[in-house]
Amino acid sequence: MDTLIFLIVLTVAVILYSVFMYFRQKKILKTLTEEEFKAGYRKAQLIDVREPNEFANGHILGARNIPLTQLKARLKEVRPDKPVYLYCQSGSRSGRAAQLLHKKGYKDLSHLEGGFKKWGGKIKAK
C-alpha cells in the first residue's frame, strides 16, 4: 500500500512539474508559425540547437549551429541585445535552450513551431 501511495504522489508531482514548466516556457518564449518565423529570422540571430551531424544533414539557410549541449559554454557567441530565433528538430531542445538563455538574461526569444521537421523554406545541406 505504501508503494502505491508513493507512486501516486510521484505521478502527481511529475504532472505538476510538467505543467509548471510548460507555462513557464510559454511566458519566456514566443512560438512562431513558419510564416512568422520567415518574416523575422533575417533580422535575428538564427540558431540551430541540434547536434552537428543533424545540422550537416540540412539546416535553415543562414543558421548557426550551437548545439544545446554546448550552449552554456558558447554563450558569448549569442548577443543579448538582439532577438534570438531558435530551432531544433521538433521544438523541445529549442525550448530548453530558451530557458537557459532566459536565465542568463536574454529577453527576446522565439522558436519555430514544430521545429525543423515542419520547415518548408530554404535549406542548406553539406
PDB file of C-alpha atoms in Angstrom:
ATOM      1  CA  MET A   1       0.000   0.000   0.000  1.00  0.00           C
ATOM      2  CA  ASP A   2       2.843   2.395   0.824  1.00  0.00           C
ATOM      3  CA  THR A   3       4.341   1.755  -2.609  1.00  0.00           C
ATOM      4  CA  LEU A   4       1.043   2.608  -4.296  1.00  0.00           C
ATOM      5  CA  ILE A   5       0.738   5.887  -2.380  1.00  0.00           C
ATOM      6  CA  PHE A   6       4.343   6.732  -3.248  1.00  0.00           C
ATOM      7  CA  LEU A   7       3.689   6.066  -6.955  1.00  0.00           C
ATOM      8  CA  ILE A   8       0.554   8.218  -6.922  1.00  0.00           C
ATOM      9  CA  VAL A   9       2.379  11.087  -5.206  1.00  0.00           C
ATOM     10  CA  LEU A  10       5.304  10.740  -7.629  1.00  0.00           C
ATOM     11  CA  THR A  11       2.975  10.750 -10.657  1.00  0.00           C
ATOM     12  CA  VAL A  12       1.151  13.849  -9.417  1.00  0.00           C
ATOM     13  CA  ALA A  13       4.487  15.593  -8.766  1.00  0.00           C
ATOM     14  CA  VAL A  14       5.730  14.824 -12.287  1.00  0.00           C
ATOM     15  CA  ILE A  15       2.478  16.088 -13.825  1.00  0.00           C
ATOM     16  CA  LEU A  16       2.550  19.305 -11.781  1.00  0.00           C
ATOM     17  CA  TYR A  17       6.200  19.904 -12.681  1.00  0.00           C
ATOM     18  CA  SER A  18       5.453  19.340 -16.383  1.00  0.00           C
ATOM     19  CA  VAL A  19       2.526  21.774 -16.302  1.00  0.00           C
ATOM     20  CA  PHE A  20       4.634  24.359 -14.463  1.00  0.00           C
ATOM     21  CA  MET A  21       7.487  24.078 -16.996  1.00  0.00           C
ATOM     22  CA  TYR A  22       5.059  24.294 -19.925  1.00  0.00           C
ATOM     23  CA  PHE A  23       3.572  27.582 -18.699  1.00  0.00           C
ATOM     24  CA  ARG A  24       6.966  28.951 -17.691  1.00  0.00           C
ATOM     25  CA  GLN A  25       8.310  28.234 -21.164  1.00  0.00           C
ATOM     26  CA  LYS A  26       5.275  29.883 -22.806  1.00  0.00           C
ATOM     27  CA  LYS A  27       5.963  33.001 -20.728  1.00  0.00           C
ATOM     28  CA  ILE A  28       9.620  33.378 -21.800  1.00  0.00           C
ATOM     29  CA  LEU A  29       9.466  32.042 -25.354  1.00  0.00           C
ATOM     30  CA  LYS A  30       7.393  33.026 -28.370  1.00  0.00           C
ATOM     31  CA  THR A  31       6.353  30.068 -30.503  1.00  0.00           C
ATOM     32  CA  LEU A  32       6.196  31.221 -34.111  1.00  0.00           C
ATOM     33  CA  THR A  33       4.486  29.664 -37.099  1.00  0.00           C
ATOM     34  CA  GLU A  34       6.659  29.090 -40.147  1.00  0.00           C
ATOM     35  CA  GLU A  35       5.303  32.292 -41.733  1.00  0.00           C
ATOM     36  CA  GLU A  36       6.054  34.371 -38.610  1.00  0.00           C
ATOM     37  CA  PHE A  37       9.488  32.758 -38.336  1.00  0.00           C
ATOM     38  CA  LYS A  38      10.283  33.518 -42.003  1.00  0.00           C
ATOM     39  CA  ALA A  39       9.143  37.123 -41.556  1.00  0.00           C
ATOM     40  CA  GLY A  40      11.621  37.824 -38.743  1.00  0.00           C
ATOM     41  CA  TYR A  41      14.557  35.443 -38.746  1.00  0.00           C
ATOM     42  CA  ARG A  42      16.748  37.504 -41.082  1.00  0.00           C
ATOM     43  CA  LYS A  43      16.749  40.362 -38.536  1.00  0.00           C
ATOM     44  CA  ALA A  44      17.566  37.995 -35.665  1.00  0.00           C
ATOM     45  CA  GLN A  45      20.278  35.599 -34.578  1.00  0.00           C
ATOM     46  CA  LEU A  46      19.197  32.296 -36.101  1.00  0.00           C
ATOM     47  CA  ILE A  47      20.478  29.397 -34.020  1.00  0.00           C
ATOM     48  CA  ASP A  48      20.077  25.688 -34.700  1.00  0.00           C
ATOM     49  CA  VAL A  49      20.483  23.874 -31.359  1.00  0.00           C
ATOM     50  CA  ARG A  50      20.664  20.389 -32.891  1.00  0.00           C
ATOM     51  CA  GLU A  51      23.851  18.325 -32.890  1.00  0.00           C
ATOM     52  CA  PRO A  52      26.453  18.942 -35.663  1.00  0.00           C
ATOM     53  CA  ASN A  53      25.560  15.777 -37.601  1.00  0.00           C
ATOM     54  CA  GLU A  54      21.882  16.835 -37.716  1.00  0.00           C
ATOM     55  CA  PHE A  55      22.919  20.346 -38.828  1.00  0.00           C
ATOM     56  CA  ALA A  56      25.146  18.903 -41.583  1.00  0.00           C
ATOM     57  CA  ASN A  57      22.254  16.830 -42.940  1.00  0.00           C
ATOM     58  CA  GLY A  58      20.251  20.021 -43.536  1.00  0.00           C
ATOM     59  CA  HIS A  59      19.556  23.330 -41.829  1.00  0.00           C
ATOM     60  CA  ILE A  60      17.747  26.609 -42.421  1.00  0.00           C
ATOM     61  CA  LEU A  61      19.774  28.860 -44.707  1.00  0.00           C
ATOM     62  CA  GLY A  62      21.729  31.360 -42.586  1.00  0.00           C
ATOM     63  CA  ALA A  63      21.546  29.416 -39.309  1.00  0.00           C
ATOM     64  CA  ARG A  64      24.472  28.997 -36.929  1.00  0.00           C
ATOM     65  CA  ASN A  65      24.907  25.674 -35.178  1.00  0.00           C
ATOM     66  CA  ILE A  66      25.249  25.973 -31.412  1.00  0.00           C
ATOM     67  CA  PRO A  67      24.094  22.607 -30.042  1.00  0.00           C
ATOM     68  CA  LEU A  68      22.099  22.665 -26.818  1.00  0.00           C
ATOM     69  CA  THR A  69      24.842  20.519 -25.277  1.00  0.00           C
ATOM     70  CA  GLN A  70      27.374  23.326 -25.937  1.00  0.00           C
ATOM     71  CA  LEU A  71      25.192  26.391 -25.416  1.00  0.00           C
ATOM     72  CA  LYS A  72      26.270  27.194 -21.866  1.00  0.00           C
ATOM     73  CA  ALA A  73      29.956  27.182 -22.883  1.00  0.00           C
ATOM     74  CA  ARG A  74      29.301  29.224 -26.043  1.00  0.00           C
ATOM     75  CA  LEU A  75      27.019  31.961 -24.655  1.00  0.00           C
ATOM     76  CA  LYS A  76      29.473  34.678 -25.748  1.00  0.00           C
ATOM     77  CA  GLU A  77      28.512  33.871 -29.346  1.00  0.00           C
ATOM     78  CA  VAL A  78      24.909  34.979 -28.724  1.00  0.00           C
ATOM     79  CA  ARG A  79      24.254  38.695 -28.323  1.00  0.00           C
ATOM     80  CA  PRO A  80      21.741  39.550 -25.574  1.00  0.00           C
ATOM     81  CA  ASP A  81      20.719  42.815 -27.299  1.00  0.00           C
ATOM     82  CA  LYS A  82      19.359  41.169 -30.480  1.00  0.00           C
ATOM     83  CA  PRO A  83      16.377  38.846 -30.992  1.00  0.00           C
ATOM     84  CA  VAL A  84      17.231  35.153 -30.874  1.00  0.00           C
ATOM     85  CA  TYR A  85      15.389  32.705 -33.135  1.00  0.00           C
ATOM     86  CA  LEU A  86      15.923  29.093 -32.113  1.00  0.00           C
ATOM     87  CA  TYR A  87      15.001  25.801 -33.673  1.00  0.00           C
ATOM     88  CA  CYS A  88      15.741  22.114 -33.241  1.00  0.00           C
ATOM     89  CA  GLN A  89      14.261  19.009 -34.831  1.00  0.00           C
ATOM     90  CA  SER A  90      10.826  19.132 -33.167  1.00  0.00           C
ATOM     91  CA  GLY A  91      10.772  22.024 -30.669  1.00  0.00           C
ATOM     92  CA  SER A  92      11.765  20.505 -27.324  1.00  0.00           C
ATOM     93  CA  ARG A  93      15.516  21.282 -27.361  1.00  0.00           C
ATOM     94  CA  SER A  94      14.891  24.834 -28.530  1.00  0.00           C
ATOM     95  CA  GLY A  95      12.549  25.249 -25.545  1.00  0.00           C
ATOM     96  CA  ARG A  96      15.271  24.091 -23.167  1.00  0.00           C
ATOM     97  CA  ALA A  97      17.778  26.380 -24.902  1.00  0.00           C
ATOM     98  CA  ALA A  98      15.403  29.312 -24.389  1.00  0.00           C
ATOM     99  CA  GLN A  99      15.117  28.522 -20.677  1.00  0.00           C
ATOM    100  CA  LEU A 100      18.913  28.555 -20.360  1.00  0.00           C
ATOM    101  CA  LEU A 101      19.211  31.827 -22.302  1.00  0.00           C
ATOM    102  CA  HIS A 102      16.424  33.413 -20.253  1.00  0.00           C
ATOM    103  CA  LYS A 103      18.244  32.527 -17.015  1.00  0.00           C
ATOM    104  CA  LYS A 104      21.302  34.318 -18.428  1.00  0.00           C
ATOM    105  CA  GLY A 105      19.316  37.495 -19.129  1.00  0.00           C
ATOM    106  CA  TYR A 106      18.223  37.088 -22.750  1.00  0.00           C
ATOM    107  CA  LYS A 107      14.764  38.536 -23.344  1.00  0.00           C
ATOM    108  CA  ASP A 108      13.670  38.391 -26.991  1.00  0.00           C
ATOM    109  CA  LEU A 109      13.446  34.618 -27.562  1.00  0.00           C
ATOM    110  CA  SER A 110      11.419  32.845 -30.247  1.00  0.00           C
ATOM    111  CA  HIS A 111      11.342  29.349 -31.665  1.00  0.00           C
ATOM    112  CA  LEU A 112       9.917  27.574 -34.680  1.00  0.00           C
ATOM    113  CA  GLU A 113       6.667  25.741 -34.043  1.00  0.00           C
ATOM    114  CA  GLY A 114       7.191  22.061 -34.796  1.00  0.00           C
ATOM    115  CA  GLY A 115      10.925  22.530 -35.382  1.00  0.00           C
ATOM    116  CA  PHE A 116      12.985  21.806 -38.480  1.00  0.00           C
ATOM    117  CA  LYS A 117      10.905  18.785 -39.447  1.00  0.00           C
ATOM    118  CA  LYS A 118       7.968  21.163 -40.146  1.00  0.00           C
ATOM    119  CA  TRP A 119      10.119  23.714 -42.047  1.00  0.00           C
ATOM    120  CA  GLY A 120       9.164  24.192 -45.682  1.00  0.00           C
ATOM    121  CA  GLY A 121      11.542  27.049 -46.535  1.00  0.00           C
ATOM    122  CA  LYS A 122      15.039  27.116 -47.983  1.00  0.00           C
ATOM    123  CA  ILE A 123      17.584  24.746 -46.516  1.00  0.00           C
ATOM    124  CA  LYS A 124      21.258  24.053 -46.958  1.00  0.00           C
ATOM    125  CA  ALA A 125      22.913  20.662 -46.654  1.00  0.00           C
ATOM    126  CA  LYS A 126      26.621  19.906 -46.664  1.00  0.00           C
TER     127      LYS A 126
END
